[in-house]
PDB file of C-alpha atoms in Angstrom:
ATOM      1  CA  MET A  10      -0.979 -12.144 -11.325  1.00 58.00           C
ATOM      2  CA  ARG A  11      -1.226 -13.542  -7.842  1.00 54.00           C
ATOM      3  CA  ILE A  12      -3.837 -16.204  -8.443  1.00 47.00           C
ATOM      4  CA  PHE A  13      -3.236 -19.266 -10.649  1.00 36.00           C
ATOM      5  CA  LYS A  14      -1.086 -20.407 -13.557  1.00 38.00           C
ATOM      6  CA  LYS A  15      -2.717 -22.935 -15.839  1.00 35.00           C
ATOM      7  CA  SER A  16      -1.167 -25.592 -18.078  1.00 36.00           C
ATOM      8  CA  VAL A  17      -2.572 -28.124 -20.538  1.00 34.00           C
ATOM      9  CA  ARG A  18      -3.046 -31.749 -19.494  1.00 37.00           C
ATOM     10  CA  LEU A  19      -4.603 -34.759 -21.256  1.00 33.00           C
ATOM     11  CA  ASP A  20      -6.894 -35.456 -18.302  1.00 40.00           C
ATOM     12  CA  LYS A  21      -9.277 -32.540 -18.761  1.00 38.00           C
ATOM     13  CA  SER A  22     -11.113 -33.322 -15.530  1.00 39.00           C
ATOM     14  CA  ARG A  23      -8.103 -32.129 -13.544  1.00 36.00           C
ATOM     15  CA  VAL A  24      -6.263 -28.834 -13.915  1.00 39.00           C
ATOM     16  CA  PRO A  25      -2.633 -28.527 -12.790  1.00 41.00           C
ATOM     17  CA  LEU A  26      -2.134 -25.217 -11.011  1.00 39.00           C
ATOM     18  CA  SER A  27       0.758 -23.520  -9.314  1.00 38.00           C
ATOM     19  CA  ASN A  28       0.461 -21.115  -6.413  1.00 38.00           C
ATOM     20  CA  GLU A  29       2.393 -20.207  -3.275  1.00 36.00           C
ATOM     21  CA  PHE A  30       1.862 -23.746  -1.950  1.00 34.00           C
ATOM     22  CA  GLY A  31       3.642 -25.308  -4.965  1.00 39.00           C
ATOM     23  CA  SER A  32       2.225 -27.352  -7.829  1.00 41.00           C
ATOM     24  CA  ARG A  33      -0.596 -29.830  -7.465  1.00 44.00           C
ATOM     25  CA  ASN A  34      -3.512 -31.097  -9.557  1.00 53.00           C
ATOM     26  CA  PHE A  35      -6.980 -29.763  -8.800  1.00 45.00           C
ATOM     27  CA  SER A  36     -10.260 -31.189 -10.025  1.00 56.00           C
ATOM     28  CA  LYS A  37     -12.723 -28.732 -11.489  1.00 57.00           C
ATOM     29  CA  SER A  38     -14.780 -28.908  -8.294  1.00 56.00           C
ATOM     30  CA  ASP A  39     -11.621 -28.171  -6.256  1.00 45.00           C
ATOM     31  CA  LEU A  40     -10.933 -25.148  -8.414  1.00 42.00           C
ATOM     32  CA  THR A  41     -14.480 -23.845  -8.057  1.00 47.00           C
ATOM     33  CA  SER A  42     -14.276 -24.246  -4.281  1.00 43.00           C
ATOM     34  CA  LEU A  43     -10.950 -22.413  -4.108  1.00 38.00           C
ATOM     35  CA  LEU A  44     -12.228 -19.528  -6.198  1.00 43.00           C
ATOM     36  CA  LYS A  45     -15.313 -19.214  -3.995  1.00 47.00           C
ATOM     37  CA  GLN A  46     -13.112 -19.276  -0.906  1.00 43.00           C
ATOM     38  CA  ARG A  47     -10.923 -16.542  -2.342  1.00 47.00           C
ATOM     39  CA  SER A  48     -13.882 -14.374  -3.276  1.00 47.00           C
ATOM     40  CA  LYS A  49     -15.126 -14.489   0.323  1.00 49.00           C
ATOM     41  CA  PHE A  50     -11.966 -12.850   1.626  1.00 49.00           C
ATOM     42  CA  VAL A  51     -10.519 -10.785  -1.206  1.00 63.00           C
ATOM     43  CA  ASN A  52     -11.795  -7.396  -2.326  1.00 64.00           C
ATOM     44  CA  GLN A  53     -13.088  -7.889  -5.870  1.00 74.00           C
ATOM     45  CA  ASN A  54     -12.450  -5.641  -8.886  1.00 89.00           C
ATOM     46  CA  PHE A  55     -11.010  -2.785  -6.850  1.00 95.00           C
ATOM     47  CA  ALA A  56      -8.960   0.263  -7.756  1.00 96.00           C
ATOM     48  CA  ALA A  57      -6.260   1.966  -5.722  1.00 97.00           C
ATOM     49  CA  MET A  58      -5.279   5.625  -5.814  1.00 98.00           C
ATOM     50  CA  ILE A  59      -1.722   6.253  -4.700  1.00 98.00           C
ATOM     51  CA  LEU A  60       0.346   9.312  -3.930  1.00 98.00           C
ATOM     52  CA  GLY A  61       4.076   8.658  -3.749  1.00 96.00           C
ATOM     53  CA  GLY A  62       3.890   5.660  -6.054  1.00 95.00           C
ATOM     54  CA  THR A  63       7.121   6.544  -7.873  1.00 93.00           C
ATOM     55  CA  GLY A  64       9.180   6.233  -4.701  1.00 91.00           C
ATOM     56  CA  GLN A  65      10.864   3.090  -3.413  1.00 90.00           C
ATOM     57  CA  VAL A  66       8.114   1.900  -1.052  1.00 94.00           C
ATOM     58  CA  GLY A  67       5.330   3.231  -3.264  1.00 95.00           C
ATOM     59  CA  GLY A  68       6.791   1.379  -6.226  1.00 95.00           C
ATOM     60  CA  ALA A  69       6.838  -1.845  -4.219  1.00 95.00           C
ATOM     61  CA  ALA A  70       3.187  -1.329  -3.248  1.00 97.00           C
ATOM     62  CA  VAL A  71       2.209  -0.675  -6.880  1.00 97.00           C
ATOM     63  CA  ALA A  72       4.021  -3.820  -8.028  1.00 96.00           C
ATOM     64  CA  GLU A  73       2.202  -5.931  -5.443  1.00 96.00           C
ATOM     65  CA  LEU A  74      -1.168  -4.426  -6.363  1.00 96.00           C
ATOM     66  CA  LEU A  75      -0.564  -5.163 -10.041  1.00 96.00           C
ATOM     67  CA  ALA A  76       0.352  -8.753  -9.128  1.00 93.00           C
ATOM     68  CA  THR A  77      -3.137  -9.117  -7.640  1.00 91.00           C
ATOM     69  CA  SER A  78      -5.671 -10.160 -10.241  1.00 89.00           C
ATOM     70  CA  GLU A  79      -8.556  -8.499  -8.388  1.00 91.00           C
ATOM     71  CA  CYS A  80      -6.942  -5.062  -8.709  1.00 94.00           C
ATOM     72  CA  ARG A  81      -8.648  -3.475 -11.701  1.00 94.00           C
ATOM     73  CA  GLU A  82      -6.554  -0.310 -11.836  1.00 96.00           C
ATOM     74  CA  VAL A  83      -3.850   1.620 -10.005  1.00 98.00           C
ATOM     75  CA  VAL A  84      -4.251   5.378 -10.312  1.00 98.00           C
ATOM     76  CA  MET A  85      -0.916   7.092  -9.712  1.00 98.00           C
ATOM     77  CA  ILE A  86      -0.936  10.802  -8.964  1.00 98.00           C
ATOM     78  CA  THR A  87       2.402  12.338  -9.939  1.00 97.00           C
ATOM     79  CA  ARG A  88       3.881  15.758 -10.574  1.00 95.00           C
ATOM     80  CA  LYS A  89       5.385  14.639 -13.902  1.00 95.00           C
ATOM     81  CA  PRO A  90       4.279  12.051 -16.493  1.00 96.00           C
ATOM     82  CA  ILE A  91       5.598   8.517 -16.070  1.00 96.00           C
ATOM     83  CA  ALA A  92       6.081   5.692 -18.571  1.00 95.00           C
ATOM     84  CA  PRO A  93       2.844   3.882 -19.536  1.00 94.00           C
ATOM     85  CA  ARG A  94       2.137   0.561 -17.805  1.00 94.00           C
ATOM     86  CA  SER A  95      -0.684  -1.939 -18.105  1.00 95.00           C
ATOM     87  CA  ARG A  96      -3.509  -1.286 -15.598  1.00 96.00           C
ATOM     88  CA  VAL A  97      -1.825   1.902 -14.390  1.00 97.00           C
ATOM     89  CA  ARG A  98      -3.435   5.265 -15.001  1.00 97.00           C
ATOM     90  CA  ASN A  99      -1.135   8.226 -14.508  1.00 98.00           C
ATOM     91  CA  VAL A 100      -2.747  11.526 -13.545  1.00 98.00           C
ATOM     92  CA  VAL A 101      -0.475  14.553 -13.348  1.00 98.00           C
ATOM     93  CA  LEU A 102      -1.487  17.096 -10.701  1.00 97.00           C
ATOM     94  CA  ASP A 103       0.259  20.030  -9.088  1.00 97.00           C
ATOM     95  CA  THR A 104       0.452  18.926  -5.460  1.00 96.00           C
ATOM     96  CA  ASP A 105       1.403  22.464  -4.388  1.00 95.00           C
ATOM     97  CA  SER A 106      -1.731  23.962  -5.914  1.00 95.00           C
ATOM     98  CA  SER A 107      -4.303  25.437  -3.570  1.00 95.00           C
ATOM     99  CA  ASP A 108      -6.987  23.282  -5.196  1.00 97.00           C
ATOM    100  CA  PHE A 109      -5.069  19.989  -4.988  1.00 98.00           C
ATOM    101  CA  ALA A 110      -7.621  18.528  -2.547  1.00 98.00           C
ATOM    102  CA  GLU A 111     -10.515  19.487  -4.830  1.00 98.00           C
ATOM    103  CA  ARG A 112      -8.811  18.024  -7.907  1.00 98.00           C
ATOM    104  CA  THR A 113      -8.072  14.833  -5.971  1.00 98.00           C
ATOM    105  CA  ALA A 114     -11.725  14.624  -4.928  1.00 98.00           C
ATOM    106  CA  ALA A 115     -12.913  15.003  -8.529  1.00 98.00           C
ATOM    107  CA  LEU A 116     -10.561  12.227  -9.651  1.00 98.00           C
ATOM    108  CA  ALA A 117     -11.573   9.976  -6.769  1.00 98.00           C
ATOM    109  CA  ARG A 118     -15.275  10.369  -7.595  1.00 98.00           C
ATOM    110  CA  GLU A 119     -14.583   9.315 -11.175  1.00 97.00           C
ATOM    111  CA  VAL A 120     -12.597   6.271 -10.010  1.00 97.00           C
ATOM    112  CA  LEU A 121     -15.293   5.314  -7.500  1.00 97.00           C
ATOM    113  CA  SER A 122     -17.962   5.521 -10.206  1.00 95.00           C
ATOM    114  CA  GLN A 123     -16.347   2.516 -11.902  1.00 92.00           C
ATOM    115  CA  ALA A 124     -15.393   0.273  -8.970  1.00 87.00           C
ATOM    116  CA  PRO A 125     -14.662   0.251  -5.235  1.00 94.00           C
ATOM    117  CA  ALA A 126     -11.504   2.213  -4.505  1.00 97.00           C
ATOM    118  CA  SER A 127      -9.037   2.717  -1.684  1.00 98.00           C
ATOM    119  CA  ALA A 128      -6.286   5.300  -1.237  1.00 98.00           C
ATOM    120  CA  ILE A 129      -2.623   5.035  -0.323  1.00 98.00           C
ATOM    121  CA  SER A 130      -0.042   7.618   0.669  1.00 98.00           C
ATOM    122  CA  CYS A 131       3.544   6.408   0.377  1.00 96.00           C
ATOM    123  CA  VAL A 132       4.956   9.915   0.513  1.00 94.00           C
ATOM    124  CA  GLY A 133       8.128  10.038   2.555  1.00 81.00           C
ATOM    125  CA  VAL A 134      11.535  11.664   2.548  1.00 75.00           C
ATOM    126  CA  GLY A 135      13.262   8.996   4.622  1.00 62.00           C
ATOM    127  CA  SER A 136      17.037   9.317   4.945  1.00 59.00           C
ATOM    128  CA  GLY A 137      17.015  12.650   3.122  1.00 64.00           C
ATOM    129  CA  SER A 138      14.929  14.327   5.811  1.00 65.00           C
ATOM    130  CA  ALA A 139      18.027  15.742   7.525  1.00 70.00           C
ATOM    131  CA  ARG A 140      18.572  18.030   4.529  1.00 81.00           C
ATOM    132  CA  TRP A 141      15.034  19.404   4.721  1.00 83.00           C
ATOM    133  CA  SER A 142      13.912  22.229   6.977  1.00 89.00           C
ATOM    134  CA  GLU A 143      11.062  21.534   9.384  1.00 89.00           C
ATOM    135  CA  GLU A 144       8.807  23.823   7.358  1.00 93.00           C
ATOM    136  CA  GLU A 145       9.584  21.893   4.157  1.00 91.00           C
ATOM    137  CA  LEU A 146       8.896  18.557   5.838  1.00 92.00           C
ATOM    138  CA  LYS A 147       5.609  19.790   7.265  1.00 94.00           C
ATOM    139  CA  HIS A 148       4.541  21.163   3.881  1.00 94.00           C
ATOM    140  CA  LEU A 149       5.058  17.744   2.298  1.00 95.00           C
ATOM    141  CA  GLU A 150       4.071  15.351   5.069  1.00 95.00           C
ATOM    142  CA  LEU A 151       1.197  17.378   6.519  1.00 96.00           C
ATOM    143  CA  GLY A 152       0.138  19.748   3.750  1.00 97.00           C
ATOM    144  CA  VAL A 153       0.374  17.604   0.618  1.00 97.00           C
ATOM    145  CA  VAL A 154      -0.546  14.291   2.255  1.00 98.00           C
ATOM    146  CA  GLY A 155      -3.334  15.981   4.214  1.00 98.00           C
ATOM    147  CA  ALA A 156      -4.809  17.546   1.057  1.00 98.00           C
ATOM    148  CA  PHE A 157      -4.670  14.201  -0.759  1.00 98.00           C
ATOM    149  CA  ALA A 158      -6.398  12.459   2.152  1.00 98.00           C
ATOM    150  CA  ARG A 159      -9.095  15.137   2.438  1.00 98.00           C
ATOM    151  CA  GLY A 160      -9.847  14.932  -1.269  1.00 98.00           C
ATOM    152  CA  CYS A 161     -10.164  11.144  -1.122  1.00 98.00           C
ATOM    153  CA  HIS A 162     -12.423  11.314   1.941  1.00 98.00           C
ATOM    154  CA  ASP A 163     -14.609  14.069   0.485  1.00 98.00           C
ATOM    155  CA  ALA A 164     -15.172  11.911  -2.606  1.00 98.00           C
ATOM    156  CA  GLY A 165     -16.358   8.959  -0.525  1.00 98.00           C
ATOM    157  CA  ILE A 166     -13.277   6.739  -0.237  1.00 98.00           C
ATOM    158  CA  THR A 167     -13.480   4.967   3.115  1.00 97.00           C
ATOM    159  CA  GLN A 168     -10.162   3.065   3.339  1.00 98.00           C
ATOM    160  CA  PHE A 169      -6.836   4.900   3.573  1.00 98.00           C
ATOM    161  CA  CYS A 170      -3.333   3.424   3.915  1.00 98.00           C
ATOM    162  CA  LEU A 171      -0.689   5.740   5.354  1.00 98.00           C
ATOM    163  CA  LEU A 172       3.065   5.185   5.322  1.00 97.00           C
ATOM    164  CA  SER A 173       4.603   6.485   8.539  1.00 96.00           C
ATOM    165  CA  ALA A 174       7.625   5.287  10.544  1.00 93.00           C
ATOM    166  CA  ALA A 175       8.513   3.336  13.664  1.00 93.00           C
ATOM    167  CA  GLY A 176       8.581   5.515  16.758  1.00 92.00           C
ATOM    168  CA  SER A 177       6.257   8.151  15.328  1.00 94.00           C
ATOM    169  CA  SER A 178       4.824  10.381  18.041  1.00 95.00           C
ATOM    170  CA  THR A 179       3.938  14.043  18.344  1.00 96.00           C
ATOM    171  CA  ARG A 180       5.827  13.982  21.666  1.00 95.00           C
ATOM    172  CA  SER A 181       9.060  12.607  20.196  1.00 95.00           C
ATOM    173  CA  ARG A 182      12.255  14.610  20.589  1.00 93.00           C
ATOM    174  CA  ILE A 183      13.342  13.349  17.179  1.00 91.00           C
ATOM    175  CA  ARG A 184      12.126  15.791  14.537  1.00 92.00           C
ATOM    176  CA  TYR A 185      11.262  13.239  11.861  1.00 90.00           C
ATOM    177  CA  ALA A 186       9.398  10.952  14.279  1.00 92.00           C
ATOM    178  CA  ARG A 187       7.525  13.960  15.658  1.00 95.00           C
ATOM    179  CA  ILE A 188       6.426  15.078  12.186  1.00 95.00           C
ATOM    180  CA  MET A 189       5.366  11.501  11.372  1.00 95.00           C
ATOM    181  CA  GLY A 190       3.183  11.608  14.481  1.00 97.00           C
ATOM    182  CA  MET A 191       1.712  14.887  13.308  1.00 97.00           C
ATOM    183  CA  LYS A 192       1.039  13.381   9.890  1.00 97.00           C
ATOM    184  CA  GLU A 193      -0.805  10.482  11.485  1.00 98.00           C
ATOM    185  CA  ASP A 194      -2.934  12.915  13.501  1.00 98.00           C
ATOM    186  CA  THR A 195      -3.674  14.969  10.376  1.00 98.00           C
ATOM    187  CA  VAL A 196      -5.046  11.955   8.504  1.00 98.00           C
ATOM    188  CA  ARG A 197      -6.685  10.466  11.597  1.00 98.00           C
ATOM    189  CA  ASN A 198      -8.699  13.637  12.154  1.00 98.00           C
ATOM    190  CA  ILE A 199     -10.137  13.481   8.627  1.00 98.00           C
ATOM    191  CA  GLY A 200     -12.280  10.555   9.734  1.00 97.00           C
ATOM    192  CA  PHE A 201     -11.798   7.593   7.387  1.00 98.00           C
ATOM    193  CA  ALA A 202     -13.924   4.579   8.284  1.00 98.00           C
ATOM    194  CA  ARG A 203     -10.771   2.464   7.874  1.00 98.00           C
ATOM    195  CA  LEU A 204      -7.305   3.890   8.508  1.00 98.00           C
ATOM    196  CA  ALA A 205      -4.275   1.581   8.260  1.00 98.00           C
ATOM    197  CA  ILE A 206      -0.988   3.106   9.396  1.00 98.00           C
ATOM    198  CA  PHE A 207       2.262   1.391   8.414  1.00 98.00           C
ATOM    199  CA  ARG A 208       5.230   2.060  10.705  1.00 97.00           C
ATOM    200  CA  PRO A 209       8.297   0.294   9.277  1.00 94.00           C
ATOM    201  CA  GLY A 210      11.664   0.233  10.983  1.00 90.00           C
ATOM    202  CA  ILE A 211      14.764   0.073   8.777  1.00 84.00           C
ATOM    203  CA  ILE A 212      13.630  -0.663   5.221  1.00 87.00           C
ATOM    204  CA  VAL A 213      16.081  -3.008   3.505  1.00 80.00           C
ATOM    205  CA  GLY A 214      16.137  -3.400  -0.261  1.00 61.00           C
ATOM    206  CA  ASN A 215      15.648   0.356  -0.467  1.00 57.00           C
ATOM    207  CA  ALA A 216      18.068   2.483  -2.475  1.00 57.00           C
ATOM    208  CA  HIS A 217      17.961   5.134   0.254  1.00 57.00           C
ATOM    209  CA  THR A 218      18.959   2.740   3.038  1.00 51.00           C
ATOM    210  CA  PRO A 219      22.753   2.465   3.370  1.00 52.00           C
ATOM    211  CA  ALA A 220      24.251  -1.003   3.784  1.00 55.00           C
ATOM    212  CA  TRP A 221      25.483  -0.233   7.285  1.00 47.00           C
ATOM    213  CA  ALA A 222      21.930   0.628   8.371  1.00 50.00           C
ATOM    214  CA  GLY A 223      20.662  -2.742   7.159  1.00 48.00           C
ATOM    215  CA  TRP A 224      23.486  -4.460   9.068  1.00 48.00           C
ATOM    216  CA  LEU A 225      22.576  -2.480  12.184  1.00 56.00           C
ATOM    217  CA  GLY A 226      18.925  -3.375  11.734  1.00 49.00           C
ATOM    218  CA  ASN A 227      19.791  -7.055  12.108  1.00 60.00           C
ATOM    219  CA  LEU A 228      20.955  -6.268  15.635  1.00 58.00           C
ATOM    220  CA  VAL A 229      17.921  -4.177  16.569  1.00 67.00           C
ATOM    221  CA  PRO A 230      14.918  -6.177  17.763  1.00 69.00           C
ATOM    222  CA  GLY A 231      11.251  -5.470  17.213  1.00 72.00           C
ATOM    223  CA  SER A 232       9.686  -2.510  15.487  1.00 80.00           C
ATOM    224  CA  PHE A 233      12.930  -0.597  14.864  1.00 82.00           C
ATOM    225  CA  GLY A 234      14.658  -3.518  13.114  1.00 84.00           C
ATOM    226  CA  ASN A 235      14.712  -4.523   9.465  1.00 86.00           C
ATOM    227  CA  ILE A 236      11.779  -5.077   7.160  1.00 90.00           C
ATOM    228  CA  ASP A 237      12.158  -5.902   3.492  1.00 90.00           C
ATOM    229  CA  GLN A 238      10.751  -3.299   1.113  1.00 92.00           C
ATOM    230  CA  GLN A 239       8.846  -5.920  -0.887  1.00 94.00           C
ATOM    231  CA  ILE A 240       7.176  -7.262   2.267  1.00 94.00           C
ATOM    232  CA  LEU A 241       6.200  -3.719   3.242  1.00 96.00           C
ATOM    233  CA  GLY A 242       4.686  -3.126  -0.194  1.00 96.00           C
ATOM    234  CA  ARG A 243       2.904  -6.476  -0.059  1.00 96.00           C
ATOM    235  CA  SER A 244       1.393  -5.694   3.341  1.00 97.00           C
ATOM    236  CA  ILE A 245      -0.065  -2.452   1.949  1.00 97.00           C
ATOM    237  CA  ALA A 246      -1.589  -4.324  -0.990  1.00 96.00           C
ATOM    238  CA  ALA A 247      -2.873  -6.990   1.420  1.00 95.00           C
ATOM    239  CA  GLU A 248      -4.598  -4.376   3.590  1.00 96.00           C
ATOM    240  CA  ILE A 249      -6.598  -3.216   0.574  1.00 95.00           C
ATOM    241  CA  ALA A 250      -7.309  -6.674  -0.807  1.00 93.00           C
ATOM    242  CA  LEU A 251      -8.178  -8.375   2.487  1.00 93.00           C
ATOM    243  CA  CYS A 252      -9.328  -5.673   4.902  1.00 93.00           C
ATOM    244  CA  SER A 253     -11.412  -3.230   2.858  1.00 89.00           C
ATOM    245  CA  GLY A 254     -14.575  -4.290   4.678  1.00 90.00           C
ATOM    246  CA  GLU A 255     -13.125  -3.655   8.132  1.00 94.00           C
ATOM    247  CA  THR A 256     -13.523  -0.436  10.099  1.00 96.00           C
ATOM    248  CA  GLY A 257     -11.496   1.422  12.677  1.00 97.00           C
ATOM    249  CA  GLU A 258      -7.815   2.247  12.872  1.00 98.00           C
ATOM    250  CA  VAL A 259      -4.950  -0.240  12.785  1.00 97.00           C
ATOM    251  CA  ALA A 260      -1.267   0.607  13.204  1.00 97.00           C
ATOM    252  CA  ARG A 261       1.113  -2.056  11.925  1.00 97.00           C
ATOM    253  CA  GLU A 262       4.768  -2.303  12.857  1.00 96.00           C
ATOM    254  CA  ASN A 263       7.302  -4.761  11.446  1.00 95.00           C
ATOM    255  CA  ALA A 264       5.921  -8.009  12.893  1.00 94.00           C
ATOM    256  CA  ALA A 265       2.314  -7.218  11.975  1.00 96.00           C
ATOM    257  CA  MET A 266       3.280  -6.210   8.430  1.00 96.00           C
ATOM    258  CA  LYS A 267       5.237  -9.419   7.937  1.00 94.00           C
ATOM    259  CA  LYS A 268       2.289 -11.447   9.237  1.00 94.00           C
ATOM    260  CA  LEU A 269      -0.197  -9.728   6.921  1.00 94.00           C
ATOM    261  CA  ALA A 270       2.096 -10.162   3.918  1.00 94.00           C
ATOM    262  CA  ALA A 271       2.480 -13.866   4.717  1.00 92.00           C
ATOM    263  CA  GLN A 272      -1.291 -14.210   5.023  1.00 88.00           C
ATOM    264  CA  PHE A 273      -1.652 -12.643   1.581  1.00 84.00           C
ATOM    265  CA  ASN A 274       0.921 -15.064   0.176  1.00 77.00           C
ATOM    266  CA  SER A 275      -1.016 -18.061   1.484  1.00 62.00           C
ATOM    267  CA  MET A 276      -4.351 -17.076  -0.059  1.00 60.00           C
ATOM    268  CA  PRO A 277      -5.498 -19.778  -2.513  1.00 55.00           C
TER     269      PRO A 277
END
């Protein structure tokens, strides 16, 4: 859990705790103050619905959500059953079905009836996109992701996190970047009160990223350079935990994702 680790001490008026700042002793009044401070900024008792949670980036986002004590449940929509995990609910749905959006909406309403909920799409082909036809990519990135987003919105979910890519634009000459831009437009037009778009450059620590690409990313500045997969996943979790009350659209590239992840780390 990303909150506190407690240990026993003879002086019961002070509680030794360890967090991202290191170990120090807190009085009971200090602890109460810190918890109140945290509750002001962190979304409490929330759930997250995720599509693409079995992938590399999605898995990192799930791990970071589960490390957050305020996350009540992660609902993972998959095509096949996955191994049971604490605080993870696996729901198997046929994403190619014509009623996928309606089934997503029904699930989202049930999740929302228990606690506030946000939605995440970490669907992405990444380095394997060259082997896919444009029609196949559009079916996945626009059709499946779009249906998931529509179902979540129709059920009343207001915050949506979308994994895209650096350089995404509908005007790009690069096919993958162009389809990423189209995906962003598809979700944008659905009308979420809060839309957070994540546009990573070269994702290091990812099984699909070859070593030479990570080396090259060290030489590339800015948004097209390297970002660690864990930091990317943490920034997605941080958006839900820290920004659920915000409205409007935000697009985060490497620097902004690293900053948000660091902010999440430093929360008391």
